[in-house]
Amino acid sequence: MDEIKNTDFDAIDLQLLTLLQTDASRSNQALAAAVGISAPTCLRRVKRLWERGVLEKQVAILAPQALSAVHGPGLQALVEVTLERQHAEALDAFEHLACAHPAVQQCWRVSPGPDFVLVLACRDMPDYLRVSQALFTQPANVRNAKAFFATKRAKFGTQWDLG
C-alpha cells in the first residue's frame, strides 16, 4: 500500500467514500451519477481507493433482531483484558490469539487501562464460557478479564464522518 497523503483525495473521492459507507451495493453507474462524473472515471477512482487500502472490506451487516428468529438471541460481551506481561511479544501473541477466534468481532489495543478491549458475539452463556476459557486462561498470559454484557444496542455504526 502506498503512503497516502491528504492531497491524494479531492471532494469527489470523499463523496464516493461517504456513499460507499452508506450502501456499498450501489452500481458503478449509480455512484457516478450521484457524484457527477462518468462511469469509467468513477470505476478508476474506486479501484484506486481499493488499491491504496482506503477501502478495506465490503460486507453485509446482519440485523441481530431478525437473525435471532433463526439463530437465537445471542450474547454480546465487551471484555477488558489485562495481560500479566506487556512486552511486545506478549501483546502480539494475545492479539493474534484473539483475532483468530471466530467469536471475536473486534479487538482493540488500548491505553491507558486494560491492554485490550474485545467485542465478542456468542450464542449464549455456555458459549461465552467456552470462548472465555479459550481466550483468558493459561497460556494466554491474561491477568484479568472483565466482561460487560450488552442488554441493548442503542447505536451501531460503521461510518467515518468525512465532511
PDB file of C-alpha atoms in Angstrom:
ATOM      1  CA  MET A   1       0.000   0.000   0.000  1.00  0.00           C
ATOM      2  CA  ASP A   2       1.371   3.418  -0.958  1.00  0.00           C
ATOM      3  CA  GLU A   3       1.747   6.178   1.577  1.00  0.00           C
ATOM      4  CA  ILE A   4      -1.472   8.175   1.486  1.00  0.00           C
ATOM      5  CA  LYS A   5      -1.306  11.945   1.700  1.00  0.00           C
ATOM      6  CA  ASN A   6      -4.112  14.393   2.416  1.00  0.00           C
ATOM      7  CA  THR A   7      -3.622  15.868  -1.060  1.00  0.00           C
ATOM      8  CA  ASP A   8      -4.361  12.492  -2.673  1.00  0.00           C
ATOM      9  CA  PHE A   9      -8.090  12.971  -2.036  1.00  0.00           C
ATOM     10  CA  ASP A  10     -10.436  15.512  -3.515  1.00  0.00           C
ATOM     11  CA  ALA A  11     -14.086  16.286  -2.828  1.00  0.00           C
ATOM     12  CA  ILE A  12     -15.263  13.609  -5.277  1.00  0.00           C
ATOM     13  CA  ASP A  13     -13.191  10.923  -3.546  1.00  0.00           C
ATOM     14  CA  LEU A  14     -14.705  11.922  -0.204  1.00  0.00           C
ATOM     15  CA  GLN A  15     -18.227  11.865  -1.706  1.00  0.00           C
ATOM     16  CA  LEU A  16     -17.572   8.383  -3.118  1.00  0.00           C
ATOM     17  CA  LEU A  17     -16.318   7.159   0.266  1.00  0.00           C
ATOM     18  CA  THR A  18     -19.380   8.577   2.011  1.00  0.00           C
ATOM     19  CA  LEU A  19     -21.736   6.935  -0.494  1.00  0.00           C
ATOM     20  CA  LEU A  20     -19.933   3.590  -0.294  1.00  0.00           C
ATOM     21  CA  GLN A  21     -20.123   3.658   3.512  1.00  0.00           C
ATOM     22  CA  THR A  22     -23.899   4.011   3.428  1.00  0.00           C
ATOM     23  CA  ASP A  23     -24.523   1.471   0.648  1.00  0.00           C
ATOM     24  CA  ALA A  24     -21.631  -0.392  -0.948  1.00  0.00           C
ATOM     25  CA  SER A  25     -24.021  -2.335  -3.195  1.00  0.00           C
ATOM     26  CA  ARG A  26     -24.667   0.688  -5.430  1.00  0.00           C
ATOM     27  CA  SER A  27     -23.738   0.098  -9.049  1.00  0.00           C
ATOM     28  CA  ASN A  28     -20.819   1.971 -10.545  1.00  0.00           C
ATOM     29  CA  GLN A  29     -23.290   3.867 -12.747  1.00  0.00           C
ATOM     30  CA  ALA A  30     -25.338   4.947  -9.724  1.00  0.00           C
ATOM     31  CA  LEU A  31     -22.208   6.092  -7.879  1.00  0.00           C
ATOM     32  CA  ALA A  32     -21.004   8.040 -10.924  1.00  0.00           C
ATOM     33  CA  ALA A  33     -24.364   9.761 -11.339  1.00  0.00           C
ATOM     34  CA  ALA A  34     -24.511  10.647  -7.640  1.00  0.00           C
ATOM     35  CA  VAL A  35     -21.163  12.464  -7.732  1.00  0.00           C
ATOM     36  CA  GLY A  36     -21.476  13.849 -11.266  1.00  0.00           C
ATOM     37  CA  ILE A  37     -18.682  12.003 -13.071  1.00  0.00           C
ATOM     38  CA  SER A  38     -18.592   9.441 -15.869  1.00  0.00           C
ATOM     39  CA  ALA A  39     -18.874   5.736 -15.072  1.00  0.00           C
ATOM     40  CA  PRO A  40     -15.327   4.910 -16.327  1.00  0.00           C
ATOM     41  CA  THR A  41     -13.855   7.728 -14.210  1.00  0.00           C
ATOM     42  CA  CYS A  42     -15.829   6.519 -11.198  1.00  0.00           C
ATOM     43  CA  LEU A  43     -14.594   2.960 -11.697  1.00  0.00           C
ATOM     44  CA  ARG A  44     -10.965   4.162 -11.853  1.00  0.00           C
ATOM     45  CA  ARG A  45     -11.372   6.245  -8.707  1.00  0.00           C
ATOM     46  CA  VAL A  46     -12.994   3.441  -6.709  1.00  0.00           C
ATOM     47  CA  LYS A  47     -10.338   0.990  -7.927  1.00  0.00           C
ATOM     48  CA  ARG A  48      -7.640   3.426  -6.765  1.00  0.00           C
ATOM     49  CA  LEU A  49      -9.297   3.678  -3.338  1.00  0.00           C
ATOM     50  CA  TRP A  50      -9.167  -0.132  -3.035  1.00  0.00           C
ATOM     51  CA  GLU A  51      -5.545  -0.243  -4.214  1.00  0.00           C
ATOM     52  CA  ARG A  52      -4.500   2.444  -1.733  1.00  0.00           C
ATOM     53  CA  GLY A  53      -6.091   0.499   1.110  1.00  0.00           C
ATOM     54  CA  VAL A  54      -8.665   3.178   1.950  1.00  0.00           C
ATOM     55  CA  LEU A  55     -11.446   0.685   1.206  1.00  0.00           C
ATOM     56  CA  GLU A  56     -10.722  -2.371   3.293  1.00  0.00           C
ATOM     57  CA  LYS A  57     -13.654  -4.753   3.003  1.00  0.00           C
ATOM     58  CA  GLN A  58     -17.197  -4.940   1.645  1.00  0.00           C
ATOM     59  CA  VAL A  59     -19.608  -6.817   3.906  1.00  0.00           C
ATOM     60  CA  ALA A  60     -23.264  -7.263   4.769  1.00  0.00           C
ATOM     61  CA  ILE A  61     -24.293  -6.153   8.258  1.00  0.00           C
ATOM     62  CA  LEU A  62     -26.770  -8.522   9.851  1.00  0.00           C
ATOM     63  CA  ALA A  63     -29.713  -7.317  11.931  1.00  0.00           C
ATOM     64  CA  PRO A  64     -29.496  -9.100  15.301  1.00  0.00           C
ATOM     65  CA  GLN A  65     -33.254  -8.892  15.910  1.00  0.00           C
ATOM     66  CA  ALA A  66     -34.067 -10.547  12.579  1.00  0.00           C
ATOM     67  CA  LEU A  67     -31.293 -13.106  12.977  1.00  0.00           C
ATOM     68  CA  SER A  68     -32.463 -14.082  16.453  1.00  0.00           C
ATOM     69  CA  ALA A  69     -35.505 -15.857  14.976  1.00  0.00           C
ATOM     70  CA  VAL A  70     -33.177 -18.406  13.376  1.00  0.00           C
ATOM     71  CA  HIS A  71     -30.030 -18.246  15.463  1.00  0.00           C
ATOM     72  CA  GLY A  72     -31.314 -17.391  18.932  1.00  0.00           C
ATOM     73  CA  PRO A  73     -30.956 -14.057  20.706  1.00  0.00           C
ATOM     74  CA  GLY A  74     -27.194 -14.327  21.079  1.00  0.00           C
ATOM     75  CA  LEU A  75     -24.988 -12.724  23.670  1.00  0.00           C
ATOM     76  CA  GLN A  76     -22.697  -9.780  23.067  1.00  0.00           C
ATOM     77  CA  ALA A  77     -19.898  -9.054  25.503  1.00  0.00           C
ATOM     78  CA  LEU A  78     -17.383  -6.258  25.731  1.00  0.00           C
ATOM     79  CA  VAL A  79     -14.357  -7.533  27.591  1.00  0.00           C
ATOM     80  CA  GLU A  80     -11.474  -5.579  29.088  1.00  0.00           C
ATOM     81  CA  VAL A  81      -8.344  -7.726  29.091  1.00  0.00           C
ATOM     82  CA  THR A  82      -5.202  -7.006  31.112  1.00  0.00           C
ATOM     83  CA  LEU A  83      -2.172  -9.177  30.460  1.00  0.00           C
ATOM     84  CA  GLU A  84       0.274 -10.429  33.066  1.00  0.00           C
ATOM     85  CA  ARG A  85       3.241  -9.390  30.901  1.00  0.00           C
ATOM     86  CA  GLN A  86       3.018  -6.462  28.467  1.00  0.00           C
ATOM     87  CA  HIS A  87       6.190  -6.764  26.420  1.00  0.00           C
ATOM     88  CA  ALA A  88       5.784  -6.516  22.634  1.00  0.00           C
ATOM     89  CA  GLU A  89       5.861 -10.279  22.010  1.00  0.00           C
ATOM     90  CA  ALA A  90       3.219 -10.944  24.688  1.00  0.00           C
ATOM     91  CA  LEU A  91       0.918  -8.227  23.313  1.00  0.00           C
ATOM     92  CA  ASP A  92       1.355  -9.555  19.767  1.00  0.00           C
ATOM     93  CA  ALA A  93       0.723 -13.153  20.890  1.00  0.00           C
ATOM     94  CA  PHE A  94      -2.539 -12.297  22.640  1.00  0.00           C
ATOM     95  CA  GLU A  95      -3.665 -10.111  19.746  1.00  0.00           C
ATOM     96  CA  HIS A  96      -3.013 -12.989  17.333  1.00  0.00           C
ATOM     97  CA  LEU A  97      -4.914 -15.431  19.583  1.00  0.00           C
ATOM     98  CA  ALA A  98      -7.897 -13.086  19.927  1.00  0.00           C
ATOM     99  CA  CYS A  99      -8.076 -12.152  16.241  1.00  0.00           C
ATOM    100  CA  ALA A 100      -8.012 -15.811  15.212  1.00  0.00           C
ATOM    101  CA  HIS A 101     -11.039 -16.710  17.376  1.00  0.00           C
ATOM    102  CA  PRO A 102     -14.349 -16.625  15.455  1.00  0.00           C
ATOM    103  CA  ALA A 103     -16.310 -15.162  18.400  1.00  0.00           C
ATOM    104  CA  VAL A 104     -14.110 -12.052  18.461  1.00  0.00           C
ATOM    105  CA  GLN A 105     -15.776  -9.378  16.330  1.00  0.00           C
ATOM    106  CA  GLN A 106     -13.400  -6.596  17.298  1.00  0.00           C
ATOM    107  CA  CYS A 107     -10.033  -6.486  19.029  1.00  0.00           C
ATOM    108  CA  TRP A 108      -8.671  -3.143  20.196  1.00  0.00           C
ATOM    109  CA  ARG A 109      -5.309  -2.493  21.832  1.00  0.00           C
ATOM    110  CA  VAL A 110      -5.979   0.378  24.227  1.00  0.00           C
ATOM    111  CA  SER A 111      -4.199   2.671  26.623  1.00  0.00           C
ATOM    112  CA  PRO A 112      -4.359   3.589  29.456  1.00  0.00           C
ATOM    113  CA  GLY A 113      -6.180   0.961  31.478  1.00  0.00           C
ATOM    114  CA  PRO A 114      -6.560  -2.566  30.179  1.00  0.00           C
ATOM    115  CA  ASP A 115      -4.328  -3.791  27.379  1.00  0.00           C
ATOM    116  CA  PHE A 116      -7.194  -4.869  25.112  1.00  0.00           C
ATOM    117  CA  VAL A 117     -10.909  -4.408  24.662  1.00  0.00           C
ATOM    118  CA  LEU A 118     -12.673  -7.209  22.806  1.00  0.00           C
ATOM    119  CA  VAL A 119     -16.182  -7.321  21.365  1.00  0.00           C
ATOM    120  CA  LEU A 120     -17.468 -10.890  21.438  1.00  0.00           C
ATOM    121  CA  ALA A 121     -20.526 -12.424  19.798  1.00  0.00           C
ATOM    122  CA  CYS A 122     -21.592 -15.679  21.460  1.00  0.00           C
ATOM    123  CA  ARG A 123     -24.655 -17.876  21.098  1.00  0.00           C
ATOM    124  CA  ASP A 124     -25.406 -17.983  24.830  1.00  0.00           C
ATOM    125  CA  MET A 125     -23.730 -18.016  28.254  1.00  0.00           C
ATOM    126  CA  PRO A 126     -22.331 -21.577  27.895  1.00  0.00           C
ATOM    127  CA  ASP A 127     -20.786 -20.493  24.588  1.00  0.00           C
ATOM    128  CA  TYR A 128     -19.314 -17.420  26.303  1.00  0.00           C
ATOM    129  CA  LEU A 129     -17.791 -19.727  28.931  1.00  0.00           C
ATOM    130  CA  ARG A 130     -16.117 -21.809  26.174  1.00  0.00           C
ATOM    131  CA  VAL A 131     -14.821 -18.652  24.477  1.00  0.00           C
ATOM    132  CA  SER A 132     -13.533 -17.188  27.744  1.00  0.00           C
ATOM    133  CA  GLN A 133     -11.717 -20.424  28.595  1.00  0.00           C
ATOM    134  CA  ALA A 134     -10.067 -20.416  25.163  1.00  0.00           C
ATOM    135  CA  LEU A 135      -9.019 -16.769  25.344  1.00  0.00           C
ATOM    136  CA  PHE A 136      -8.443 -15.923  29.006  1.00  0.00           C
ATOM    137  CA  THR A 137      -6.819 -18.981  30.613  1.00  0.00           C
ATOM    138  CA  GLN A 138      -3.177 -20.057  30.575  1.00  0.00           C
ATOM    139  CA  PRO A 139      -1.095 -19.937  28.438  1.00  0.00           C
ATOM    140  CA  ALA A 140      -2.866 -16.790  27.161  1.00  0.00           C
ATOM    141  CA  ASN A 141      -0.951 -14.601  29.689  1.00  0.00           C
ATOM    142  CA  VAL A 142      -4.184 -12.957  30.924  1.00  0.00           C
ATOM    143  CA  ARG A 143      -4.094 -11.444  34.424  1.00  0.00           C
ATOM    144  CA  ASN A 144      -7.659 -10.101  34.398  1.00  0.00           C
ATOM    145  CA  ALA A 145     -10.681 -10.178  32.092  1.00  0.00           C
ATOM    146  CA  LYS A 146     -13.683  -8.024  32.949  1.00  0.00           C
ATOM    147  CA  ALA A 147     -16.805  -8.695  30.872  1.00  0.00           C
ATOM    148  CA  PHE A 148     -19.735  -6.376  30.273  1.00  0.00           C
ATOM    149  CA  PHE A 149     -22.813  -7.988  28.719  1.00  0.00           C
ATOM    150  CA  ALA A 150     -24.902  -5.959  26.304  1.00  0.00           C
ATOM    151  CA  THR A 151     -28.537  -5.532  27.266  1.00  0.00           C
ATOM    152  CA  LYS A 152     -29.466  -3.204  24.400  1.00  0.00           C
ATOM    153  CA  ARG A 153     -27.756  -1.943  21.280  1.00  0.00           C
ATOM    154  CA  ALA A 154     -28.718   1.726  21.114  1.00  0.00           C
ATOM    155  CA  LYS A 155     -26.434   2.531  18.168  1.00  0.00           C
ATOM    156  CA  PHE A 156     -24.165   0.593  15.858  1.00  0.00           C
ATOM    157  CA  GLY A 157     -22.286   2.477  13.192  1.00  0.00           C
ATOM    158  CA  THR A 158     -19.661   1.763  10.613  1.00  0.00           C
ATOM    159  CA  GLN A 159     -19.252   5.182   9.044  1.00  0.00           C
ATOM    160  CA  TRP A 160     -16.497   7.756   9.318  1.00  0.00           C
ATOM    161  CA  ASP A 161     -17.607  11.377   9.128  1.00  0.00           C
ATOM    162  CA  LEU A 162     -15.656  12.666   6.137  1.00  0.00           C
ATOM    163  CA  GLY A 163     -17.442  16.001   5.904  1.00  0.00           C
TER     164      GLY A 163
END
